[in-house]
Amino acid sequence: MNDILILVIEDEEALRENILEIIAHYGFRTVSAASGEEGVKMALQSAPDIIVCDIMLPGIDGYDVYSQIKQSTRLITTAFIFLTAKSTRADTRAGMDMGADDYLTKPFTKEELINSIQARAEKLIQMRSRQTKQDALTEPALEKIAQLTKAERKVLFNISEGFTTPQIAQKLFVSKKTIENHRVNISRKLDLSGPNSLINFALRLRTRHSSLLLQENLTADTLS
């Protein structure tokens, strides 16, 4: 768990220090903030894996913190655990409806806190493991992108942007059959096989912001 970074946003100093001590005892790295504004700034700077955030904060509250943080693409996978003294069903539902991963009501036990954090941490580790395996499959295909024609790279770029075959054909002013042929050729040249293998590769390529695609004018309106 040593590579998991947790940001604690809590204005009550004694409680904040207690939470930090407990988390550190279990081997997690920690940073903290005493207000919502400071928490958002710290999150953007440190890109934590998990955020433990009180709802009733001075300045902007925990709900606002969550909304601002989730606007950052760097923090889209960051797990979020709300802390609050509120205990009504409506309060809990409000946090979970926003997309929070968990909701702990004060006073909570050490076990409740750690169990919630460890559940989020294990999920993140599993996601990273899957991503590592996907990257291993993607690397060989990345090396072969240079074999693609400019027209094929334009099609691949548009697939990575989420466009369908009819949409790409309309965008590039060619027939659907032409796009389908390009897709077949791209898959063959990159040694991609299986249902949705080309789409999955293109989406991973977009996530990696590959300069092999972005260095050229792949968004031109016509195929060369």
mmCIF file of C-alpha atoms in Angstrom:
data_model
loop_
_atom_site.group_PDB
_atom_site.id
_atom_site.type_symbol
_atom_site.label_atom_id
_atom_site.label_comp_id
_atom_site.label_asym_id
_atom_site.label_seq_id
_atom_site.Cartn_x
_atom_site.Cartn_y
_atom_site.Cartn_z
ATOM 1 C CA MET A 1 0.000 0.000 0.000
ATOM 2 C CA ASN A 2 3.047 2.268 0.190
ATOM 3 C CA ASP A 3 2.365 3.770 -3.234
ATOM 4 C CA ILE A 4 -1.200 4.832 -2.343
ATOM 5 C CA LEU A 5 -1.439 8.540 -1.496
ATOM 6 C CA ILE A 6 -4.364 9.717 0.638
ATOM 7 C CA LEU A 7 -5.476 13.324 1.048
ATOM 8 C CA VAL A 8 -7.396 14.104 4.247
ATOM 9 C CA ILE A 9 -9.513 17.275 4.167
ATOM 10 C CA GLU A 10 -10.798 18.029 7.662
ATOM 11 C CA ASP A 11 -11.037 21.368 9.484
ATOM 12 C CA GLU A 12 -10.999 19.908 13.026
ATOM 13 C CA GLU A 13 -7.283 19.690 13.749
ATOM 14 C CA ALA A 14 -7.456 16.972 16.407
ATOM 15 C CA LEU A 15 -9.598 14.720 14.228
ATOM 16 C CA ARG A 16 -7.467 15.416 11.159
ATOM 17 C CA GLU A 17 -4.273 14.466 12.988
ATOM 18 C CA ASN A 18 -5.907 11.343 14.394
ATOM 19 C CA ILE A 19 -7.028 10.225 10.934
ATOM 20 C CA LEU A 20 -3.566 10.883 9.502
ATOM 21 C CA GLU A 21 -1.933 8.875 12.291
ATOM 22 C CA ILE A 22 -4.240 5.909 11.731
ATOM 23 C CA ILE A 23 -3.747 5.950 7.963
ATOM 24 C CA ALA A 24 0.033 6.255 8.235
ATOM 25 C CA HIS A 25 0.117 3.358 10.700
ATOM 26 C CA TYR A 26 -1.293 1.114 7.971
ATOM 27 C CA GLY A 27 1.419 2.098 5.523
ATOM 28 C CA PHE A 28 -0.325 4.725 3.398
ATOM 29 C CA ARG A 29 1.283 7.995 2.363
ATOM 30 C CA THR A 30 -0.650 11.064 3.478
ATOM 31 C CA VAL A 31 -1.149 14.767 2.847
ATOM 32 C CA SER A 32 -3.774 16.992 4.467
ATOM 33 C CA ALA A 33 -5.724 20.221 4.231
ATOM 34 C CA ALA A 34 -7.798 22.189 6.741
ATOM 35 C CA SER A 35 -10.303 23.796 4.364
ATOM 36 C CA GLY A 36 -12.136 23.066 1.150
ATOM 37 C CA GLU A 37 -10.154 25.580 -0.882
ATOM 38 C CA GLU A 38 -6.860 24.255 0.445
ATOM 39 C CA GLY A 39 -8.033 20.707 -0.225
ATOM 40 C CA VAL A 40 -8.814 21.385 -3.872
ATOM 41 C CA LYS A 41 -5.429 23.067 -4.333
ATOM 42 C CA MET A 42 -3.633 20.183 -2.628
ATOM 43 C CA ALA A 43 -5.521 17.614 -4.704
ATOM 44 C CA LEU A 44 -4.577 19.298 -7.969
ATOM 45 C CA GLN A 45 -0.941 19.495 -6.874
ATOM 46 C CA SER A 46 -0.468 16.003 -5.446
ATOM 47 C CA ALA A 47 -3.025 13.927 -7.417
ATOM 48 C CA PRO A 48 -3.968 11.639 -4.502
ATOM 49 C CA ASP A 49 -5.349 8.159 -5.058
ATOM 50 C CA ILE A 50 -7.966 8.526 -2.306
ATOM 51 C CA ILE A 51 -9.530 11.612 -0.732
ATOM 52 C CA VAL A 52 -11.119 11.500 2.732
ATOM 53 C CA CYS A 53 -13.155 14.694 3.005
ATOM 54 C CA ASP A 54 -15.419 16.206 5.642
ATOM 55 C CA ILE A 55 -18.627 17.697 4.267
ATOM 56 C CA MET A 56 -19.019 20.585 6.719
ATOM 57 C CA LEU A 57 -15.936 22.635 5.912
ATOM 58 C CA PRO A 58 -15.212 26.358 6.228
ATOM 59 C CA GLY A 59 -15.564 28.102 2.888
ATOM 60 C CA ILE A 60 -16.616 25.646 0.228
ATOM 61 C CA ASP A 61 -18.125 22.437 1.592
ATOM 62 C CA GLY A 62 -17.271 18.837 0.787
ATOM 63 C CA TYR A 63 -19.807 18.612 -2.010
ATOM 64 C CA ASP A 64 -18.188 21.593 -3.749
ATOM 65 C CA VAL A 65 -14.754 20.065 -3.199
ATOM 66 C CA TYR A 66 -15.918 16.871 -4.878
ATOM 67 C CA SER A 67 -17.420 18.744 -7.836
ATOM 68 C CA GLN A 68 -14.286 20.808 -8.443
ATOM 69 C CA ILE A 69 -11.915 17.870 -8.106
ATOM 70 C CA LYS A 70 -13.868 15.681 -10.512
ATOM 71 C CA GLN A 71 -13.535 18.355 -13.197
ATOM 72 C CA SER A 72 -9.832 17.490 -13.429
ATOM 73 C CA THR A 73 -9.003 14.648 -15.822
ATOM 74 C CA ARG A 74 -5.994 13.793 -13.624
ATOM 75 C CA LEU A 75 -8.318 13.039 -10.722
ATOM 76 C CA ILE A 76 -11.115 11.240 -12.526
ATOM 77 C CA THR A 77 -10.168 7.876 -10.944
ATOM 78 C CA THR A 78 -9.472 9.307 -7.472
ATOM 79 C CA ALA A 79 -11.628 7.543 -4.876
ATOM 80 C CA PHE A 80 -13.668 9.837 -2.619
ATOM 81 C CA ILE A 81 -14.839 9.118 0.931
ATOM 82 C CA PHE A 82 -17.129 11.631 2.640
ATOM 83 C CA LEU A 83 -17.006 12.252 6.405
ATOM 84 C CA THR A 84 -19.841 14.004 8.190
ATOM 85 C CA ALA A 85 -21.728 14.347 11.446
ATOM 86 C CA LYS A 86 -24.948 14.247 9.451
ATOM 87 C CA SER A 87 -26.623 10.862 9.555
ATOM 88 C CA THR A 88 -29.979 11.203 7.790
ATOM 89 C CA ARG A 89 -30.736 9.036 4.792
ATOM 90 C CA ALA A 90 -31.100 12.142 2.611
ATOM 91 C CA ASP A 91 -27.604 13.370 3.507
ATOM 92 C CA THR A 92 -26.099 9.981 2.740
ATOM 93 C CA ARG A 93 -27.944 9.697 -0.551
ATOM 94 C CA ALA A 94 -26.818 13.185 -1.587
ATOM 95 C CA GLY A 95 -23.172 12.175 -1.268
ATOM 96 C CA MET A 96 -23.556 8.821 -2.968
ATOM 97 C CA ASP A 97 -25.626 10.272 -5.810
ATOM 98 C CA MET A 98 -22.758 12.606 -6.618
ATOM 99 C CA GLY A 99 -20.556 9.575 -7.173
ATOM 100 C CA ALA A 100 -18.748 9.289 -3.848
ATOM 101 C CA ASP A 101 -17.242 5.862 -3.142
ATOM 102 C CA ASP A 102 -18.187 5.748 0.524
ATOM 103 C CA TYR A 103 -19.742 7.785 3.331
ATOM 104 C CA LEU A 104 -18.688 7.554 6.983
ATOM 105 C CA THR A 105 -20.752 9.141 9.737
ATOM 106 C CA LYS A 106 -18.994 10.656 12.737
ATOM 107 C CA PRO A 107 -18.124 9.277 15.156
ATOM 108 C CA PHE A 108 -16.656 6.353 13.203
ATOM 109 C CA THR A 109 -14.298 3.667 14.440
ATOM 110 C CA LYS A 110 -10.728 3.086 13.326
ATOM 111 C CA GLU A 111 -11.852 -0.181 11.751
ATOM 112 C CA GLU A 112 -14.604 1.515 9.736
ATOM 113 C CA LEU A 113 -12.142 4.090 8.419
ATOM 114 C CA ILE A 114 -9.435 1.592 7.492
ATOM 115 C CA ASN A 115 -11.858 -0.908 5.988
ATOM 116 C CA SER A 116 -13.255 1.789 3.725
ATOM 117 C CA ILE A 117 -9.800 2.992 2.689
ATOM 118 C CA GLN A 118 -8.425 -0.509 2.104
ATOM 119 C CA ALA A 119 -11.418 -1.425 -0.051
ATOM 120 C CA ARG A 120 -10.759 1.623 -2.250
ATOM 121 C CA ALA A 121 -6.997 0.944 -2.307
ATOM 122 C CA GLU A 122 -7.441 -2.682 -3.364
ATOM 123 C CA LYS A 123 -9.767 -1.609 -6.158
ATOM 124 C CA LEU A 124 -7.195 0.932 -7.375
ATOM 125 C CA ILE A 125 -4.428 -1.672 -7.297
ATOM 126 C CA GLN A 126 -6.563 -4.041 -9.365
ATOM 127 C CA MET A 127 -7.274 -1.272 -11.878
ATOM 128 C CA ARG A 128 -3.570 -0.502 -12.168
ATOM 129 C CA SER A 129 -2.774 -4.174 -12.672
ATOM 130 C CA ARG A 130 -5.286 -4.395 -15.512
ATOM 131 C CA GLN A 131 -3.900 -1.204 -17.027
ATOM 132 C CA THR A 132 -0.356 -2.591 -16.896
ATOM 133 C CA LYS A 133 -1.495 -5.705 -18.746
ATOM 134 C CA GLN A 134 -3.334 -3.601 -21.316
ATOM 135 C CA ASP A 135 -0.250 -1.432 -21.827
ATOM 136 C CA ALA A 136 1.825 -4.556 -22.384
ATOM 137 C CA LEU A 137 -0.570 -5.573 -25.154
ATOM 138 C CA THR A 138 -0.622 -2.047 -26.586
ATOM 139 C CA GLU A 139 3.147 -1.506 -26.852
ATOM 140 C CA PRO A 140 3.777 -3.869 -29.810
ATOM 141 C CA ALA A 141 0.956 -2.243 -31.768
ATOM 142 C CA LEU A 142 2.259 1.251 -30.973
ATOM 143 C CA GLU A 143 5.559 0.360 -32.596
ATOM 144 C CA LYS A 144 3.721 -0.560 -35.795
ATOM 145 C CA ILE A 145 1.727 2.664 -36.181
ATOM 146 C CA ALA A 146 4.432 3.987 -38.482
ATOM 147 C CA GLN A 147 3.341 1.342 -40.999
ATOM 148 C CA LEU A 148 -0.059 2.988 -41.349
ATOM 149 C CA THR A 149 -0.783 5.345 -44.207
ATOM 150 C CA LYS A 150 -1.817 8.898 -43.434
ATOM 151 C CA ALA A 151 -5.396 8.003 -44.337
ATOM 152 C CA GLU A 152 -5.352 5.035 -41.953
ATOM 153 C CA ARG A 153 -3.946 7.167 -39.160
ATOM 154 C CA LYS A 154 -6.745 9.677 -39.662
ATOM 155 C CA VAL A 155 -9.281 6.888 -39.316
ATOM 156 C CA LEU A 156 -7.518 5.524 -36.227
ATOM 157 C CA PHE A 157 -7.497 8.983 -34.665
ATOM 158 C CA ASN A 158 -11.232 9.378 -35.238
ATOM 159 C CA ILE A 159 -11.902 5.939 -33.757
ATOM 160 C CA SER A 160 -9.950 7.016 -30.665
ATOM 161 C CA GLU A 161 -12.223 10.058 -30.436
ATOM 162 C CA GLY A 162 -15.239 7.756 -30.225
ATOM 163 C CA PHE A 163 -16.659 8.233 -33.726
ATOM 164 C CA THR A 164 -18.469 5.377 -35.451
ATOM 165 C CA THR A 165 -17.849 4.197 -39.018
ATOM 166 C CA PRO A 166 -20.775 6.225 -40.467
ATOM 167 C CA GLN A 167 -19.687 9.311 -38.542
ATOM 168 C CA ILE A 168 -16.082 8.994 -39.725
ATOM 169 C CA ALA A 169 -17.221 8.492 -43.313
ATOM 170 C CA GLN A 170 -19.347 11.629 -43.132
ATOM 171 C CA LYS A 171 -16.589 13.619 -41.462
ATOM 172 C CA LEU A 172 -13.952 12.615 -44.007
ATOM 173 C CA PHE A 173 -16.282 12.740 -47.025
ATOM 174 C CA VAL A 174 -15.818 9.125 -48.073
ATOM 175 C CA SER A 175 -18.033 6.045 -48.167
ATOM 176 C CA LYS A 176 -18.648 3.741 -45.221
ATOM 177 C CA LYS A 177 -17.101 0.956 -47.277
ATOM 178 C CA THR A 178 -13.867 2.943 -47.520
ATOM 179 C CA ILE A 179 -13.749 3.376 -43.751
ATOM 180 C CA GLU A 180 -14.500 -0.314 -43.206
ATOM 181 C CA ASN A 181 -11.617 -1.223 -45.522
ATOM 182 C CA HIS A 182 -9.308 1.108 -43.590
ATOM 183 C CA ARG A 183 -10.364 -0.500 -40.319
ATOM 184 C CA VAL A 184 -9.550 -3.951 -41.690
ATOM 185 C CA ASN A 185 -6.148 -2.772 -42.921
ATOM 186 C CA ILE A 186 -5.352 -1.047 -39.610
ATOM 187 C CA SER A 187 -6.199 -4.172 -37.623
ATOM 188 C CA ARG A 188 -4.083 -6.317 -39.938
ATOM 189 C CA LYS A 189 -1.060 -4.023 -39.824
ATOM 190 C CA LEU A 190 -1.234 -3.698 -36.020
ATOM 191 C CA ASP A 191 -1.875 -7.422 -35.485
ATOM 192 C CA LEU A 192 -5.145 -6.732 -33.705
ATOM 193 C CA SER A 193 -7.723 -9.503 -33.585
ATOM 194 C CA GLY A 194 -10.922 -10.259 -31.762
ATOM 195 C CA PRO A 195 -14.164 -8.341 -31.227
ATOM 196 C CA ASN A 196 -13.645 -4.629 -30.480
ATOM 197 C CA SER A 197 -9.847 -5.046 -30.419
ATOM 198 C CA LEU A 198 -9.359 -2.019 -32.688
ATOM 199 C CA ILE A 199 -11.716 0.149 -30.627
ATOM 200 C CA ASN A 200 -10.064 -0.909 -27.361
ATOM 201 C CA PHE A 201 -6.610 -0.173 -28.781
ATOM 202 C CA ALA A 202 -7.705 3.232 -30.072
ATOM 203 C CA LEU A 203 -9.172 4.191 -26.696
ATOM 204 C CA ARG A 204 -5.986 3.173 -24.877
ATOM 205 C CA LEU A 205 -4.020 5.162 -27.431
ATOM 206 C CA ARG A 206 -6.111 8.237 -26.679
ATOM 207 C CA THR A 207 -5.518 7.799 -22.943
ATOM 208 C CA ARG A 208 -1.774 7.672 -23.552
ATOM 209 C CA HIS A 209 -1.887 10.852 -25.701
ATOM 210 C CA SER A 210 0.420 9.192 -28.227
ATOM 211 C CA SER A 211 2.497 11.753 -30.095
ATOM 212 C CA LEU A 212 2.560 9.356 -33.031
ATOM 213 C CA LEU A 213 -1.022 10.378 -33.698
ATOM 214 C CA LEU A 214 -0.962 13.940 -32.465
ATOM 215 C CA GLN A 215 2.133 15.175 -34.297
ATOM 216 C CA GLU A 216 0.416 15.064 -37.659
ATOM 217 C CA ASN A 217 -2.666 16.796 -38.969
ATOM 218 C CA LEU A 218 -4.944 13.802 -38.500
ATOM 219 C CA THR A 219 -8.100 15.879 -38.205
ATOM 220 C CA ALA A 220 -8.077 17.038 -41.819
ATOM 221 C CA ASP A 221 -11.459 16.926 -43.511
ATOM 222 C CA THR A 222 -10.417 14.675 -46.412
ATOM 223 C CA LEU A 223 -8.344 11.551 -46.842
ATOM 224 C CA SER A 224 -5.163 11.819 -48.845
#
